[in-house]
PDB file of C-alpha atoms and ligand atoms in Angstrom:
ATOM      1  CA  UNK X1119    -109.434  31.416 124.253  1.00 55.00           C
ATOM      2  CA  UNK X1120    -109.154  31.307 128.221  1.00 66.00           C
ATOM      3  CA  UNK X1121    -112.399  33.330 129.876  1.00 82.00           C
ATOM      4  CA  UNK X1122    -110.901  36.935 131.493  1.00 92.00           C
ATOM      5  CA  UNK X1123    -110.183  36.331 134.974  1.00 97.00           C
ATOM      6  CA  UNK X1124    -112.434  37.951 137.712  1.00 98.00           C
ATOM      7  CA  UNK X1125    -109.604  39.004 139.680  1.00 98.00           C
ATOM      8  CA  UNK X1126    -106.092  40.047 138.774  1.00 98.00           C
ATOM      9  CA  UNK X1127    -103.451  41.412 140.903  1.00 98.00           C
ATOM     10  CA  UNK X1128    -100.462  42.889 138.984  1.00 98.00           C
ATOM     11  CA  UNK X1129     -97.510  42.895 141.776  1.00 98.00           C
ATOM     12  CA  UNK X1130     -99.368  43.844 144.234  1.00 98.00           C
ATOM     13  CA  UNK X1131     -97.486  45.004 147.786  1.00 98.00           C
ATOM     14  CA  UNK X1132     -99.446  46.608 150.915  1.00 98.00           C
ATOM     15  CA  UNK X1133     -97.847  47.706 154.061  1.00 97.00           C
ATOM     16  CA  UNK X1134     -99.772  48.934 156.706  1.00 97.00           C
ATOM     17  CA  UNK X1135     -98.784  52.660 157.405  1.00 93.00           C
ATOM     18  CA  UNK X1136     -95.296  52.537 156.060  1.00 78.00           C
ATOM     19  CA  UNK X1137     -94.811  49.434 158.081  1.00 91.00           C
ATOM     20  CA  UNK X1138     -92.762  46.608 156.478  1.00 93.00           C
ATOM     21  CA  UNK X1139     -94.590  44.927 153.677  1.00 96.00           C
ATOM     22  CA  UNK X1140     -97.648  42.239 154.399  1.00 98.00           C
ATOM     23  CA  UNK X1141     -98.405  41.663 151.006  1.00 98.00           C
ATOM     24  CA  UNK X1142     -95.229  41.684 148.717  1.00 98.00           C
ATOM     25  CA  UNK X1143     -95.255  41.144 144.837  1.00 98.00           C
ATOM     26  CA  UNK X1144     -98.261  39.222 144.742  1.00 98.00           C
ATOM     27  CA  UNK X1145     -99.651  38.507 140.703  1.00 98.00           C
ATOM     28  CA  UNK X1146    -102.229  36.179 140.497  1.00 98.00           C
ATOM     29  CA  UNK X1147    -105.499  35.396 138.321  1.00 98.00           C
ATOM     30  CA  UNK X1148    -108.628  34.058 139.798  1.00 98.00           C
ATOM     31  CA  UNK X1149    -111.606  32.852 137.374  1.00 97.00           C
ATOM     32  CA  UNK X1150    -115.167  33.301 137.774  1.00 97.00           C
ATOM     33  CA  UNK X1151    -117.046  30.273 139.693  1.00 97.00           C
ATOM     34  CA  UNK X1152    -113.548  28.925 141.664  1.00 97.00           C
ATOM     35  CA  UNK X1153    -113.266  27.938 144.496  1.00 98.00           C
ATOM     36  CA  UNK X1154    -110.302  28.743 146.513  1.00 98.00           C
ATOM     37  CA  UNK X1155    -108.613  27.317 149.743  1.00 98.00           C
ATOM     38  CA  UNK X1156    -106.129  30.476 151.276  1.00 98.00           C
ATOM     39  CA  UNK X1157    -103.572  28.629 153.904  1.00 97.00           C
ATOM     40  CA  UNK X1158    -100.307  30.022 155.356  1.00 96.00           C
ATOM     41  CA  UNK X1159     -99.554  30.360 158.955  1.00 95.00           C
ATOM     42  CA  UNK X1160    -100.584  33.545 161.164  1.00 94.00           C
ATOM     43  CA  UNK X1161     -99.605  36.815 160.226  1.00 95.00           C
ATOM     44  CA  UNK X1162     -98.844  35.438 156.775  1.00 97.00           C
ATOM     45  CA  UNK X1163    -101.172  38.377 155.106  1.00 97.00           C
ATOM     46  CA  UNK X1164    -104.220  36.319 154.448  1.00 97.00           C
ATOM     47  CA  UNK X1165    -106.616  38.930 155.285  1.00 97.00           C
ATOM     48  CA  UNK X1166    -104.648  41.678 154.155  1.00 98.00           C
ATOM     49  CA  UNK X1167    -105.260  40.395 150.618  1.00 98.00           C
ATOM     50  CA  UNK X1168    -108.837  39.945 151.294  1.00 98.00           C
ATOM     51  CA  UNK X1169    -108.995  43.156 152.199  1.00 97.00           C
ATOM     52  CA  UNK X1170    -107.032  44.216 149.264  1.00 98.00           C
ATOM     53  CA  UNK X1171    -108.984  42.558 146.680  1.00 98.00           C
ATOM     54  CA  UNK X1172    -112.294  43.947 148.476  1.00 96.00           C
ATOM     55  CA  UNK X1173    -111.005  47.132 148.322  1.00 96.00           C
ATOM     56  CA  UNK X1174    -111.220  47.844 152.036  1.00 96.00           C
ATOM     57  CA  UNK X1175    -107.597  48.643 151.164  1.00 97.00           C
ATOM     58  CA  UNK X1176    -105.695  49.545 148.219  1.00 96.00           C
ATOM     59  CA  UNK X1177    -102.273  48.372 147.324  1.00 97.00           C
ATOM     60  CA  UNK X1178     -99.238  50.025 148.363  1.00 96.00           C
ATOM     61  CA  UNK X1179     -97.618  49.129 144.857  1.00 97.00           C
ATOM     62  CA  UNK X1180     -99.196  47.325 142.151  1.00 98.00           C
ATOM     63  CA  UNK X1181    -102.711  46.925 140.267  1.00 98.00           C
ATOM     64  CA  UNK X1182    -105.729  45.257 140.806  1.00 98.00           C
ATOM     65  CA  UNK X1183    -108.300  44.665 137.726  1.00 98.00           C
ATOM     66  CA  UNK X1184    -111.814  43.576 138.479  1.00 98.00           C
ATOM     67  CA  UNK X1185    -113.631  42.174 135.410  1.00 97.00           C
ATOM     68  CA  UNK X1186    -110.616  43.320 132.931  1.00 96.00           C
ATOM     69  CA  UNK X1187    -110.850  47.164 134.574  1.00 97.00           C
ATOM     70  CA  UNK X1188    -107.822  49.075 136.278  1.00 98.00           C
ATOM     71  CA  UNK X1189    -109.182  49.897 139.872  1.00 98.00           C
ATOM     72  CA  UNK X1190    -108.675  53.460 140.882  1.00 96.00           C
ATOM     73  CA  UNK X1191    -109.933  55.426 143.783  1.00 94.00           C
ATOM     74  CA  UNK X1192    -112.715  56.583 141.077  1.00 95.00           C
ATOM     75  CA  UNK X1193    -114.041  52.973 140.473  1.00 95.00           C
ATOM     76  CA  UNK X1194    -113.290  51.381 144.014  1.00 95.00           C
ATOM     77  CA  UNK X1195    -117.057  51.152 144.539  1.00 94.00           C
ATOM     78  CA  UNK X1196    -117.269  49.035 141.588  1.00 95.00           C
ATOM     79  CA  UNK X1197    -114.969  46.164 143.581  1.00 97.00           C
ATOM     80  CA  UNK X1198    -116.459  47.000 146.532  1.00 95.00           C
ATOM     81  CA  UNK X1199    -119.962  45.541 144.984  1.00 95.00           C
ATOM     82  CA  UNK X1200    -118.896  43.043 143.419  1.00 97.00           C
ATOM     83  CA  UNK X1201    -116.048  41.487 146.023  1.00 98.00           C
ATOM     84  CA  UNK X1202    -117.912  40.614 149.526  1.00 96.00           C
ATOM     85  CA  UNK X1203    -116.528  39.757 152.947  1.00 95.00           C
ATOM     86  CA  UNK X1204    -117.636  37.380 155.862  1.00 94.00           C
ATOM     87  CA  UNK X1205    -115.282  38.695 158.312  1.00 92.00           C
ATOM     88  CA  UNK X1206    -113.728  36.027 161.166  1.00 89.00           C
ATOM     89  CA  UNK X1207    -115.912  37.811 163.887  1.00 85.00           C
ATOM     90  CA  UNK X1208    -119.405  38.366 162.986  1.00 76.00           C
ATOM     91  CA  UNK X1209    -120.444  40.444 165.963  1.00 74.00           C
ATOM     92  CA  UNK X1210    -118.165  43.020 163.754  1.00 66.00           C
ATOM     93  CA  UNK X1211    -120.784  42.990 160.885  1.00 70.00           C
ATOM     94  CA  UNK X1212    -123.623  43.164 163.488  1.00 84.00           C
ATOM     95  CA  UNK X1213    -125.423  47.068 163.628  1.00 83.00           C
ATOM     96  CA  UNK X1214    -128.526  46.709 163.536  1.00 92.00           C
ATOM     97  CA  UNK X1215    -131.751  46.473 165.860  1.00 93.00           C
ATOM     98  CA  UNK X1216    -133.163  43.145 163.846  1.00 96.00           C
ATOM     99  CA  UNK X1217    -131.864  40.875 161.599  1.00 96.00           C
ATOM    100  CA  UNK X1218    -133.624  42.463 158.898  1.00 96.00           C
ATOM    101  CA  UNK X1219    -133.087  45.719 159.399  1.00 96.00           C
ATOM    102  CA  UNK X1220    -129.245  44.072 159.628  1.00 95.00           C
ATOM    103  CA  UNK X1221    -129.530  42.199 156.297  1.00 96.00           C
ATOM    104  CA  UNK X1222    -131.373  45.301 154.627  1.00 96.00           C
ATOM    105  CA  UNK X1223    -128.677  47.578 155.591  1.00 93.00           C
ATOM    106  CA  UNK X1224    -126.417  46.606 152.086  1.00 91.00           C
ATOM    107  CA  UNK X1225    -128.629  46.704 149.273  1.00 93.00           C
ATOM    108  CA  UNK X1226    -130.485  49.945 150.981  1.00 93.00           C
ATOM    109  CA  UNK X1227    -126.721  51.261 150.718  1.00 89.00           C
ATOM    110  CA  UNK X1228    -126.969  50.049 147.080  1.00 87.00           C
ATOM    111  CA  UNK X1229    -129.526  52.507 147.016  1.00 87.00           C
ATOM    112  CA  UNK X1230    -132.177  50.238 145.253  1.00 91.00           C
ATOM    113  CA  UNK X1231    -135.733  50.298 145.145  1.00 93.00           C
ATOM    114  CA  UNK X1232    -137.498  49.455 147.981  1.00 94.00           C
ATOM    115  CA  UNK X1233    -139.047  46.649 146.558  1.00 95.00           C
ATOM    116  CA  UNK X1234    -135.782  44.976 145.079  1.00 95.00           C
ATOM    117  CA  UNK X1235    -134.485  45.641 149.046  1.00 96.00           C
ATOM    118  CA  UNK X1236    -137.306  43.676 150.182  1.00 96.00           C
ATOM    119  CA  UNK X1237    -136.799  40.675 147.358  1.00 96.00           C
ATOM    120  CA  UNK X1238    -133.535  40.586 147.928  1.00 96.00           C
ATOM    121  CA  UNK X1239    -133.333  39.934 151.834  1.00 97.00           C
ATOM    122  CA  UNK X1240    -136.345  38.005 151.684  1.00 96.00           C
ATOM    123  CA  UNK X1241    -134.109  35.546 149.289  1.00 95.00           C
ATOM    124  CA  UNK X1242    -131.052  36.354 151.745  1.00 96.00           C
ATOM    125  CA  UNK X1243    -133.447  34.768 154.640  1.00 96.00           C
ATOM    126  CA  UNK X1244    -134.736  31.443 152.789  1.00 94.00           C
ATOM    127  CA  UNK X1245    -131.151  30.712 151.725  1.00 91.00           C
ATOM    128  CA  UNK X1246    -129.701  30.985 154.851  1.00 93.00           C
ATOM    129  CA  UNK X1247    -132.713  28.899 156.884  1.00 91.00           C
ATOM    130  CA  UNK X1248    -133.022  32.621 158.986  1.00 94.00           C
ATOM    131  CA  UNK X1249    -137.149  32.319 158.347  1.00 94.00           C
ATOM    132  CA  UNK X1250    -138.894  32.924 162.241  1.00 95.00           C
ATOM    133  CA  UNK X1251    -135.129  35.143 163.031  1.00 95.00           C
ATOM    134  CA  UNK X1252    -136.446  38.015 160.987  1.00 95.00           C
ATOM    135  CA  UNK X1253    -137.445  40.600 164.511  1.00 96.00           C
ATOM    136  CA  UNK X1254    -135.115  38.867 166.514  1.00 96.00           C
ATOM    137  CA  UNK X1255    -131.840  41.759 167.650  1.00 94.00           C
ATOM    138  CA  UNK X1256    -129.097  39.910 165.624  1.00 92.00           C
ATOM    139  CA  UNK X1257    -127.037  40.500 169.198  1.00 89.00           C
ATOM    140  CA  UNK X1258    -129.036  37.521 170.896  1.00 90.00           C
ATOM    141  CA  UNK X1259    -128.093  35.417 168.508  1.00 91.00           C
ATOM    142  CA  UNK X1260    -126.038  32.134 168.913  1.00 89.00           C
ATOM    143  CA  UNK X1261    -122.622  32.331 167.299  1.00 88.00           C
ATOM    144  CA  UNK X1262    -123.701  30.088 164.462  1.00 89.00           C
ATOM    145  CA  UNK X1263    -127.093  31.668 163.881  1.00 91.00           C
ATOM    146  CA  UNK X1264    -124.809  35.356 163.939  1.00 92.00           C
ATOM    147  CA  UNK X1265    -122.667  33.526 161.108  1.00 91.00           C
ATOM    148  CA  UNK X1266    -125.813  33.023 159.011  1.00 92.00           C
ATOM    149  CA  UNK X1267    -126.877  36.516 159.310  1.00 94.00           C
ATOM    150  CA  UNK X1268    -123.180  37.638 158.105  1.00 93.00           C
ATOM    151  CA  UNK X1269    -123.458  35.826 155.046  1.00 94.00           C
ATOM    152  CA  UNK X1270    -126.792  36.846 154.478  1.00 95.00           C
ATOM    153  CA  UNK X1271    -126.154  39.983 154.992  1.00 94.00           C
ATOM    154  CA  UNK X1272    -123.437  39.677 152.059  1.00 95.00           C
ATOM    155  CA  UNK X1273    -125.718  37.629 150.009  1.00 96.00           C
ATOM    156  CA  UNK X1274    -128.398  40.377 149.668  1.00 96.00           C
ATOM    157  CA  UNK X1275    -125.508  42.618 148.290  1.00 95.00           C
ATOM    158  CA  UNK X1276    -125.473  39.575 145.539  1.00 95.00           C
ATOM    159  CA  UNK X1277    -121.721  40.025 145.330  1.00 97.00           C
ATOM    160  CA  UNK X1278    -119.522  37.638 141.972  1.00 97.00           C
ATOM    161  CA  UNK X1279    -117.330  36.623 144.735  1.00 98.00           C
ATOM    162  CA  UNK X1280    -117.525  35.926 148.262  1.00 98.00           C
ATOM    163  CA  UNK X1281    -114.491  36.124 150.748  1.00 98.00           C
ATOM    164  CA  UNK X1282    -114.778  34.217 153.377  1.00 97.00           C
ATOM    165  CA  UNK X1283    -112.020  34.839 156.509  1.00 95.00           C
ATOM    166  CA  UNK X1284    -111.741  31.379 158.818  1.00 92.00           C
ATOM    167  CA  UNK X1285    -115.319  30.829 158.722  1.00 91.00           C
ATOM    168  CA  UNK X1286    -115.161  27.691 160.686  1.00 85.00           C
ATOM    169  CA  UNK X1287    -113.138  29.375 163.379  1.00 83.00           C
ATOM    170  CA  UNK X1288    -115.763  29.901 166.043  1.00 77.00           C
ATOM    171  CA  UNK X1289    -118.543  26.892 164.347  1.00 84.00           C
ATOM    172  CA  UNK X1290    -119.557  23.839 166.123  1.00 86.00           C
ATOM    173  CA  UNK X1291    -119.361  20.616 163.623  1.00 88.00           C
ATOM    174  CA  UNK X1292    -123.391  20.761 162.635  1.00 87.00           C
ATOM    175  CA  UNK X1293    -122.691  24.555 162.000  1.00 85.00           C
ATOM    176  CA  UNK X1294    -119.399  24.289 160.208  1.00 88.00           C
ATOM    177  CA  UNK X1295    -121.277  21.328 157.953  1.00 89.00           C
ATOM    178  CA  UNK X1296    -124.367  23.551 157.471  1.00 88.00           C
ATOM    179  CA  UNK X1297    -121.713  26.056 156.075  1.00 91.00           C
ATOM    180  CA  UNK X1298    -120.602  23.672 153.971  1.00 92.00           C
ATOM    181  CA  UNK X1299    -123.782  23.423 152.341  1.00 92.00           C
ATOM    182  CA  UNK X1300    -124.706  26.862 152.054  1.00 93.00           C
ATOM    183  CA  UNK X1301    -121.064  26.917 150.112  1.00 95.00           C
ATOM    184  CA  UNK X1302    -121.945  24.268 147.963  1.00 94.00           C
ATOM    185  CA  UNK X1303    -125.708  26.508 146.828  1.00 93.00           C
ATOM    186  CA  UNK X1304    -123.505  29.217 146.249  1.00 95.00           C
ATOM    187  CA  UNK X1305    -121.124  27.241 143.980  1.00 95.00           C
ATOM    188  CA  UNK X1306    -124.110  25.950 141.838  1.00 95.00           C
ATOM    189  CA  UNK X1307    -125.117  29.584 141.421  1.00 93.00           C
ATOM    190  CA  UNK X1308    -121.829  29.755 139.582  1.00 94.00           C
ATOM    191  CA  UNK X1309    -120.358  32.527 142.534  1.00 97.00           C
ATOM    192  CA  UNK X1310    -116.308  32.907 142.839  1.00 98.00           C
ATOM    193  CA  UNK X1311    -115.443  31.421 146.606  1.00 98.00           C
ATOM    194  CA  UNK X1312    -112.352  32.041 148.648  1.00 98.00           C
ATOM    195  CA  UNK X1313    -111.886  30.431 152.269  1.00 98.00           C
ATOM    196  CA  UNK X1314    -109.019  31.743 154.537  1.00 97.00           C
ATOM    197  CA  UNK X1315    -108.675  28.452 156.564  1.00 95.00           C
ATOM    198  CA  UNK X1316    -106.780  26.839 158.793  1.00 94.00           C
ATOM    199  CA  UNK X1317    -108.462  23.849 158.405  1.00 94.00           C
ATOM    200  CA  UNK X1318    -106.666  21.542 156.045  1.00 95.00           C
ATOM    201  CA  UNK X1319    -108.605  18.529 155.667  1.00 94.00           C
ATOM    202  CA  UNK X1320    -111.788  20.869 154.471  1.00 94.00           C
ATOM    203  CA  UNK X1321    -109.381  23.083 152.329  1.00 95.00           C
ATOM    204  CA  UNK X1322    -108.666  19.185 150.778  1.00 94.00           C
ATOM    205  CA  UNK X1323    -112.210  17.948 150.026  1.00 93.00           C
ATOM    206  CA  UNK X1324    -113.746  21.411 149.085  1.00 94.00           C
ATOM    207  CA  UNK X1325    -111.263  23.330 147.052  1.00 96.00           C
ATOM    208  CA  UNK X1326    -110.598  23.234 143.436  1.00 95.00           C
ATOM    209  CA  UNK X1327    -107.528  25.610 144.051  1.00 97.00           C
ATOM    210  CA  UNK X1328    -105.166  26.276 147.281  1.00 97.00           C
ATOM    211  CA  UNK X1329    -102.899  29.611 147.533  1.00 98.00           C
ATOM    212  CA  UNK X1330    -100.096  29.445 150.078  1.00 98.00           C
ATOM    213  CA  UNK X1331     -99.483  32.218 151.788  1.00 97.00           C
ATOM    214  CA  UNK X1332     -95.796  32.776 153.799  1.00 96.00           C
ATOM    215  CA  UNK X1333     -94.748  36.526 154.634  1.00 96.00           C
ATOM    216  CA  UNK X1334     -96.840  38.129 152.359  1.00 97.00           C
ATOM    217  CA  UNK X1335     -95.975  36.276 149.369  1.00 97.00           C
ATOM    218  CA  UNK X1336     -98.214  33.437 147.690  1.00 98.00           C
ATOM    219  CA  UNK X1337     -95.425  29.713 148.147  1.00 96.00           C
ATOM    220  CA  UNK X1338     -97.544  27.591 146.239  1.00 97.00           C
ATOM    221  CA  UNK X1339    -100.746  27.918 144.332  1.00 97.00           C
ATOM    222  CA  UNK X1340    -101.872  24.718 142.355  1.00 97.00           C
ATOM    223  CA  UNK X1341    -104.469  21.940 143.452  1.00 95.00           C
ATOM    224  CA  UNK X1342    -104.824  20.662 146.592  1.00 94.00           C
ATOM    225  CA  UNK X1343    -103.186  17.443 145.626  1.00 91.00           C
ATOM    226  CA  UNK X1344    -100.363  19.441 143.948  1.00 93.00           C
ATOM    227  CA  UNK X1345    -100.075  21.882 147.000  1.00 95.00           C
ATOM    228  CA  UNK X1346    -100.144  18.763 149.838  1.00 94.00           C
ATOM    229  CA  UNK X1347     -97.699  16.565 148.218  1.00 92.00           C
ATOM    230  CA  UNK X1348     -94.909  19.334 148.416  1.00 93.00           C
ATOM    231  CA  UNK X1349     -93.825  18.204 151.919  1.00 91.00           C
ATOM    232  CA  UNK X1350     -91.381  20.687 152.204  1.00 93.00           C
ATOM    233  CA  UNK X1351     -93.122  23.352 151.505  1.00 92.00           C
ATOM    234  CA  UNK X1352     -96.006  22.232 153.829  1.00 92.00           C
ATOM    235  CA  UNK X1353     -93.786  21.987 157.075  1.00 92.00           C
ATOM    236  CA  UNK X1354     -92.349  25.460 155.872  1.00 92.00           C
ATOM    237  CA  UNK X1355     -95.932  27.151 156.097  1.00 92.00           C
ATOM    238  CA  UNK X1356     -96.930  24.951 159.195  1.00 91.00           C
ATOM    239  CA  UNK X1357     -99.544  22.732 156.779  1.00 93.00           C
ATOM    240  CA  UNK X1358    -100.627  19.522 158.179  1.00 92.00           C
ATOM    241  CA  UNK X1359    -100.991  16.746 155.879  1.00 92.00           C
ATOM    242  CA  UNK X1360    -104.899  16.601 155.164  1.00 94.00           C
ATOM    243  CA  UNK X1361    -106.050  12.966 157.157  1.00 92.00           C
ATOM    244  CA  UNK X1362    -107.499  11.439 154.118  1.00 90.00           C
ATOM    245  CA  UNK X1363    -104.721  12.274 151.551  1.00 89.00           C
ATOM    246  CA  UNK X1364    -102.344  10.657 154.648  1.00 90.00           C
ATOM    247  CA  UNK X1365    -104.481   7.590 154.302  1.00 88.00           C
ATOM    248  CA  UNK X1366    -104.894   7.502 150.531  1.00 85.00           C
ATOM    249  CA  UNK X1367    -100.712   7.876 150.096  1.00 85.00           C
ATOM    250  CA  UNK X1368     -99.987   5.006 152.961  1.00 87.00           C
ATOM    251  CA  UNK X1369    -102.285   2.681 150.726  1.00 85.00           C
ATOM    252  CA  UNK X1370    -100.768   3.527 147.521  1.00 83.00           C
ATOM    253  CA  UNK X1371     -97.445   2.210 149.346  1.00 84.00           C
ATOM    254  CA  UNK X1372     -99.016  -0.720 150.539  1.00 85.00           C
ATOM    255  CA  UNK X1373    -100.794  -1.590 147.056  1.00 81.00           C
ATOM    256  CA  UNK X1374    -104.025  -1.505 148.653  1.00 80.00           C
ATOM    257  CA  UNK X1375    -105.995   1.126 146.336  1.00 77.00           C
ATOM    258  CA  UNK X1376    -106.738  -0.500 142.952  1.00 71.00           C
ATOM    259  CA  UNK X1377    -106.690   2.864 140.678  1.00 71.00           C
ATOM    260  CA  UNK X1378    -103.215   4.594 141.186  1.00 67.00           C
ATOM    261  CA  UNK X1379    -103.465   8.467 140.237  1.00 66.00           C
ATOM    262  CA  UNK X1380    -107.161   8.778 141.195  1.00 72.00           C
ATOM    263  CA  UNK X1381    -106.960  10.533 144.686  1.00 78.00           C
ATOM    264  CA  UNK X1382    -110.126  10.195 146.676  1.00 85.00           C
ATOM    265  CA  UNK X1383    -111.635  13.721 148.570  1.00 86.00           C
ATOM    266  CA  UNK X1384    -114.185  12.049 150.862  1.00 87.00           C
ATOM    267  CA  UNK X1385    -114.589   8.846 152.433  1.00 87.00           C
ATOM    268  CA  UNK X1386    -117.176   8.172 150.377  1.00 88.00           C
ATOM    269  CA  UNK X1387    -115.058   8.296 147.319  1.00 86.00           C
ATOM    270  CA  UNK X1388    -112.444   6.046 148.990  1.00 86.00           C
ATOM    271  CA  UNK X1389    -114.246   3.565 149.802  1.00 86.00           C
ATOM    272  CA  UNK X1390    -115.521   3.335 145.964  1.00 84.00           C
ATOM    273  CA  UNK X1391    -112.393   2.480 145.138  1.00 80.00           C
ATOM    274  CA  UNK X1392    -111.274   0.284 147.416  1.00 81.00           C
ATOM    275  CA  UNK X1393    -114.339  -1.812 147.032  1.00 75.00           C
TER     276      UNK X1393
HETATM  277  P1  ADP K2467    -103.153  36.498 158.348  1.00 94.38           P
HETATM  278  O1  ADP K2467    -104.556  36.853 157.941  1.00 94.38           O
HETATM  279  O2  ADP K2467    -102.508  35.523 157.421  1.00 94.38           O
HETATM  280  O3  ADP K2467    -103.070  36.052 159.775  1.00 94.38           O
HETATM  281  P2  ADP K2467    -102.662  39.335 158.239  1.00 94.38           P
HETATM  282  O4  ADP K2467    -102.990  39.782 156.870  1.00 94.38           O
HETATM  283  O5  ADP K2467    -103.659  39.608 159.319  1.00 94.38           O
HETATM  284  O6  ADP K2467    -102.249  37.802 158.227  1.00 94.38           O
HETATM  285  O7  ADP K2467    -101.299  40.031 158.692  1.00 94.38           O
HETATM  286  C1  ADP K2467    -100.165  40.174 157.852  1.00 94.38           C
HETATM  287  C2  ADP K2467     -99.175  41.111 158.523  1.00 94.38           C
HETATM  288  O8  ADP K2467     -99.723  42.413 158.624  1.00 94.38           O
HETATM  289  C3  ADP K2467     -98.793  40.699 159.937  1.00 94.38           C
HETATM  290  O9  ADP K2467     -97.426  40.984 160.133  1.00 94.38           O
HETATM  291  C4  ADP K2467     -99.656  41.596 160.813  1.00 94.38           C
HETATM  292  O10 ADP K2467     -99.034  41.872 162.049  1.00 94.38           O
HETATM  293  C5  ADP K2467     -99.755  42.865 159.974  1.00 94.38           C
HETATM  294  N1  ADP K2467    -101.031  43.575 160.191  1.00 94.38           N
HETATM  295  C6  ADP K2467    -102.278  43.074 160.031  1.00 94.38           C
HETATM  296  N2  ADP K2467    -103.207  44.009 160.280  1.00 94.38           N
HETATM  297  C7  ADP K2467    -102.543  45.141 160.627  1.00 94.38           C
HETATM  298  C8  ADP K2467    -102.939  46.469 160.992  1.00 94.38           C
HETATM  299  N3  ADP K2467    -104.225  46.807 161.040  1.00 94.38           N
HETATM  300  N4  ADP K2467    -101.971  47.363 161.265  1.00 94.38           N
HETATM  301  C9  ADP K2467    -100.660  47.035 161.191  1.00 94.38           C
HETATM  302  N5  ADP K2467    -100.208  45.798 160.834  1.00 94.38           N
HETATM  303  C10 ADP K2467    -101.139  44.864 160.555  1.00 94.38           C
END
């Protein structure tokens, strides 16, 4: 018997204050421990759905179960736990004086003991490499080191999934591969990761799962080999081909990989096979 999803959204719609729709009929399951690539072009309603499934806000039409129970205003809290955000901008998270006080600030909300605060942003710290940061006014910060105090500030609310809105966005490339990693340690702790990205040729090598978003509706949701080889459909929702996958198809045609059908993610991987 298939595992109960995590997440799932019944036709779900949301318009912003009677405004025309940026969600619209969206039904969709997502299982513990995925990990999830969200594309579509700008405006598409990417981070409305975050939202939505964090239960910042609630759908305009439609139902949203979180570990096989109906979400209502009574149990939005419930979501609210166990759903967590790394918004775009972190100087939006930012509050407090020091970056522990900062990464305190959600499991004091949790209302835990104060020892369980302490363990739990002490943990927060060492898995984000913020050890020496810990008096230091989160403000000061460089963008990337800001970016590590978002997500531990999400980590010490010890969330089942993380949402993570264009994290790369504002990183240099030893940040955005340090986030990498940090995504990887969260995987092996078995958490539930979605990435709003525009980046395509990350969205390729790191997701199990990619949901297209176009006007508020999910286009295409299927692997990222199944999603990138609809060319249509990619130069409908402005997708570039991932590099690699570009490479990988121009050798099939040439007769140049040895194993047909076994797609390479990373370099590494292709040049296995063409050795
Ligand atoms: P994406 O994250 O894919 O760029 P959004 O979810 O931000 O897309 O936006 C989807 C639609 O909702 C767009 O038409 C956008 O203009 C609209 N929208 C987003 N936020 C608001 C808001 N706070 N108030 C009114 N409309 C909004």
């Amino acid at each position: 018997m298939k595992e109960e999803p995590i997440l799932r959204l019944c036709d779900v719609s949301f318009a912003y204050h009677g405004g025309k729709p940026a969600l619209r009929h969206v039904s969709l399951d997502i299982h513990a421990g995925e990990k999830i690539a969200v594309l579509g072009p700008n405006g598409a309603g990417k981070s409305t759905f975050f939202l939505n499934i964090n239960g910042v806000l609630s759908p305009t039409e439609g139902t949203i179960c979180y570990k096989g129970m109906k979400i209502t205003r009574k149990n939005l809290n419930e979501l609210r736990k166990g759903v967590g955000i790394i918004f775009q901008d972190a100087d939006n998270q930012m509050i407090a004086p020091s970056v522990r006080e900062e990464i305190s600030f959600g499991p004091m909300n949790l209302k835990l003991p104060k020892e369980e605060v302490e363990s739990r942003v002490d943990n927060a710290v060492g898995f984000m490499n913020l050890k020496g940061f810990e008096d230091r006014p989160p403000h000061y910060l460089s963008g990337g080191e800001k970016k590590r105090v978002s997500i531990a500030d999400i980590i010490a609310m010890d969330p089942d999934v993380f949402l993570f809105d264009e994290p790369t966005a504002s990183l240099d490339p030893a940040n955005a591969e340090q986030l990498e990693l940090v995504l990887d340690l969260l995987s092996r702790r078995k958490k539930t990761l979605l990435i709003s990205t525009h980046d395509v040729d990350f969205a390729y090598r790191w997701a199990d799962r990619v949901i297209v978003f176009k006007d508020g509706r999910v286009r295409a949701d299927g692997t990222p080999l199944a999603v990138f080889s609809q060319q249509e459909l990619c130069k409908e929702a402005n997708l570039k081909s991932p590099a690699l996958f570009q490479v990988v198809r121009l050798l099939e045609q040439k007769n140049l990989l040895k194993e047909k059908g076994r797609t390479p993610k990373t370099l590494t991987e292709l040049e296995a096979l063409l050795r």
